[in-house]
């Protein structure tokens, strides 16, 4: 029971991180129908920004954690979203009316570029960060002495994710930007005719996606304490799987998919084998897609003939 | 000054450049400007803002030039191109990396700095084109059909010439060991590209896990030779068969899925196969891989210095030559050349058969295909299986050439590279794949010592080619069958 | 003699919406049966049930052609064409636009060609038996191209053709599958007067020369009244009338469904004129 609870806590934390990245994939797919392969690398850059800002803050002596977190959050989001914006502006916008595969290849190119850019700038070696937040709450302890614990970092991650989700939902449902975005999702040409600035809306979509990825990067840095230039690839693929599992284009679906992938991974590693956890998540994805070809919360597609 | 900015809105230009400068500065300020250095107490930061400054200057000049080019003004880009070229050329010509002017050079190694000249050269070229175009009235786009006809003839001639050159190359005076080796690698990718072209280019199925079938082929040969001692020539068709069966078995449940869902599932399969290869230690050797894979022989004659233990002859002794490792390299080159050409022949041929037409029709409109009585699943499975078969062939050749394989060689990035070769070449174009493989695989192989910058440039080139030519390098499609012979004016 | 196609109690529901509601009718060999009705009456949905794109909620669709008897609702979409011989065209033309005109007609003969090419083996080896089969296929395609005056443009990409040419090519392509029943979804939409006259001739010619049944959804009354042997009228998913063009012209229920003004005097002409201009039908 304790063991189960522990895996549950770990799975939810992991799922929160995946979910935040998955939203970026899902939003971009919803609005321009392409797989933004560079998104995982934006997440990686977000993690690097978080690490560097933490070190700067440490150097100038700001040690009160909530303030430090807030500064890291703001700076990280600002700088990382610039990457999201630039990638769209340079690599995707010129290809908007091209055949479907062109932006995909461009995205793979951008992903390779960003990975090697960071590797070149910061070296290939993993970068460790001394633990910022320690301690936690013991939820339950068994007679054998195994304790299910939820660390403060995990609490911060889950709370931050919930807060972001609330803000994000309001952004999509309640603001003019969100309306413009939903309009572009439905029909880009028509939205343009009705006076929606499509270029700006798409740019903002990338900025929002990158911001969420930046937060996920910050969480990753805090949670694992070690980052390198390659984390974006693995996390990106997982998050994309999550987005597809939840139904790509659907934002609650992205979050749900992230949560599921996190849980599957945690439980599979906890009960079966760590090595095959990726196989488990992909296996579930394939199964779900076979029975629900548009993912869990995706709109079922009606074939127009 | 006004002449320089002729036809440009100065204020807009200024805003554009300032924006680019600001964004570049912000983007590079932390990642590039501060280097993470490991010390005994943990990480510390070391500033290096001269590189940020460098990036900012280059972006400022470059964005000004691009802005002007987009607005069809050529004087400013001309100036920028000349200035950039001079900044690179002066230190490169007057001295070397130790000279006083070396700080002007972007890269720590000379060959890359020469390559960096590509940027000003490109700007100058575009500016020159615009200048030329603005000086003369636009020529009428007449006789386009004729042009495309000669274009077709040229490309056919070029193809023949390339094949002849490829066969003659190892015995020509230029055929050095290193070059033949590089060409062998390029040919593997050309073959993989041609194989994937059936799946992506013809049938329009986005496969992001193609490398999985390559891995199946490689491991088939490695394991069959390890456990049963079978030779390469026996295993080659088997490897193709295994890979094809894998393709069909995997494809069966997922080929109903729409494009992008198929992409993620194939990507997933690629990763699953890799994870299994890593973790099934007893069978595949896990991350250590399989070594000592026998090399292919020439009709039973091995390429060795000394005769095999049980007696018999080697390739060198049989033909009365003195042993030279170059023989084996050249032989491997010919093997892959023939395999690749077979792939090419097969693809060209099958494109003109009913199944090939069905693939292209399916790519265009699946619903219409169903309304014509085609079974989409079968048609797709055929493409998937045949594409996988060629990956299997290429994989078993790869294993035979390397003599050692491990899961490291079959990562996602390989799939991405093969897919890029196909798309950059122009979907469905056989010749285009040769060009793009040469650019994406051949060029980086030459610059292997520049490990880090190599992949950076690789990513950049992918983006730039796509923006420059979104339909690929060669995007002309010729009908598979004609009612009227070419060139009778219809 | 049993009719070629018998539709019995066909119903198609999407959730709460009943798109086709208990419709029964028959279509005969060598006859043109038209299905008319206002927009949203369920005509295209019924076509989609017939050609296997939708699985009908209830009902039985029997086809009794030269190739034997088939229960269409039990067959997969592609088998309805391949085995039973029901071909169709689409409201918004679905040609393979990137492929040439001739290739479009060759793809339509896929099943036979595939068999002739020995599932590509004979084709790869270039055996004469396959080459002959291919020549025959080209011959059939050519005869259709001659009929629809597209021989000169055989090697053009289909997407480069004019709109009317694309319509006729789609019909020719459907005919190249050698069907026993041809289902046409608004073939005259977007055609000008000359073109729709040509279309009338083409359909009559197909009916007479090939002797197959034609099922036609159409808004253009000049086409429907001119060539139909029988007309079935749908409204809100229900069949409200069935009969010869003359009978339908005078049927008050039909007039009401179209105009909702049963008092008017010379309604039939108004029906025709109104529907001709109806922007929704375009």
GROMACS .gro file of N, CA and C in nm, chain C residues 11 16 55 91 116 135 152 181 192 212 255:
model
   33
  806UNK      N    1  -3.261   0.304  -4.278
  806UNK     CA    2  -3.259   0.411  -4.178
  806UNK      C    3  -3.115   0.435  -4.137
  811UNK      N    4  -2.888   1.151  -3.225
  811UNK     CA    5  -3.032   1.173  -3.222
  811UNK      C    6  -3.090   1.209  -3.357
  850UNK      N    7  -2.228   0.269  -4.229
  850UNK     CA    8  -2.298   0.144  -4.200
  850UNK      C    9  -2.441   0.182  -4.161
  886UNK      N   10  -1.982   1.451  -5.468
  886UNK     CA   11  -2.037   1.585  -5.482
  886UNK      C   12  -1.927   1.688  -5.507
  911UNK      N   13  -0.369  -0.930  -6.318
  911UNK     CA   14  -0.293  -0.956  -6.441
  911UNK      C   15  -0.144  -0.942  -6.417
  930UNK      N   16  -0.214  -0.307  -7.200
  930UNK     CA   17  -0.261  -0.246  -7.324
  930UNK      C   18  -0.413  -0.244  -7.330
  947UNK      N   19  -0.697   1.443  -7.602
  947UNK     CA   20  -0.582   1.532  -7.618
  947UNK      C   21  -0.515   1.563  -7.485
  976UNK      N   22  -2.402  -0.079  -6.135
  976UNK     CA   23  -2.482   0.033  -6.089
  976UNK      C   24  -2.389   0.152  -6.071
  987UNK      N   25  -2.232   2.472  -6.676
  987UNK     CA   26  -2.317   2.568  -6.747
  987UNK      C   27  -2.415   2.491  -6.835
 1007UNK      N   28  -2.649  -0.034  -6.790
 1007UNK     CA   29  -2.641  -0.046  -6.644
 1007UNK      C   30  -2.743   0.047  -6.580
 1050UNK      N   31  -4.417   1.971  -5.437
 1050UNK     CA   32  -4.417   2.116  -5.452
 1050UNK      C   33  -4.411   2.182  -5.315
   0.00000   0.00000   0.00000
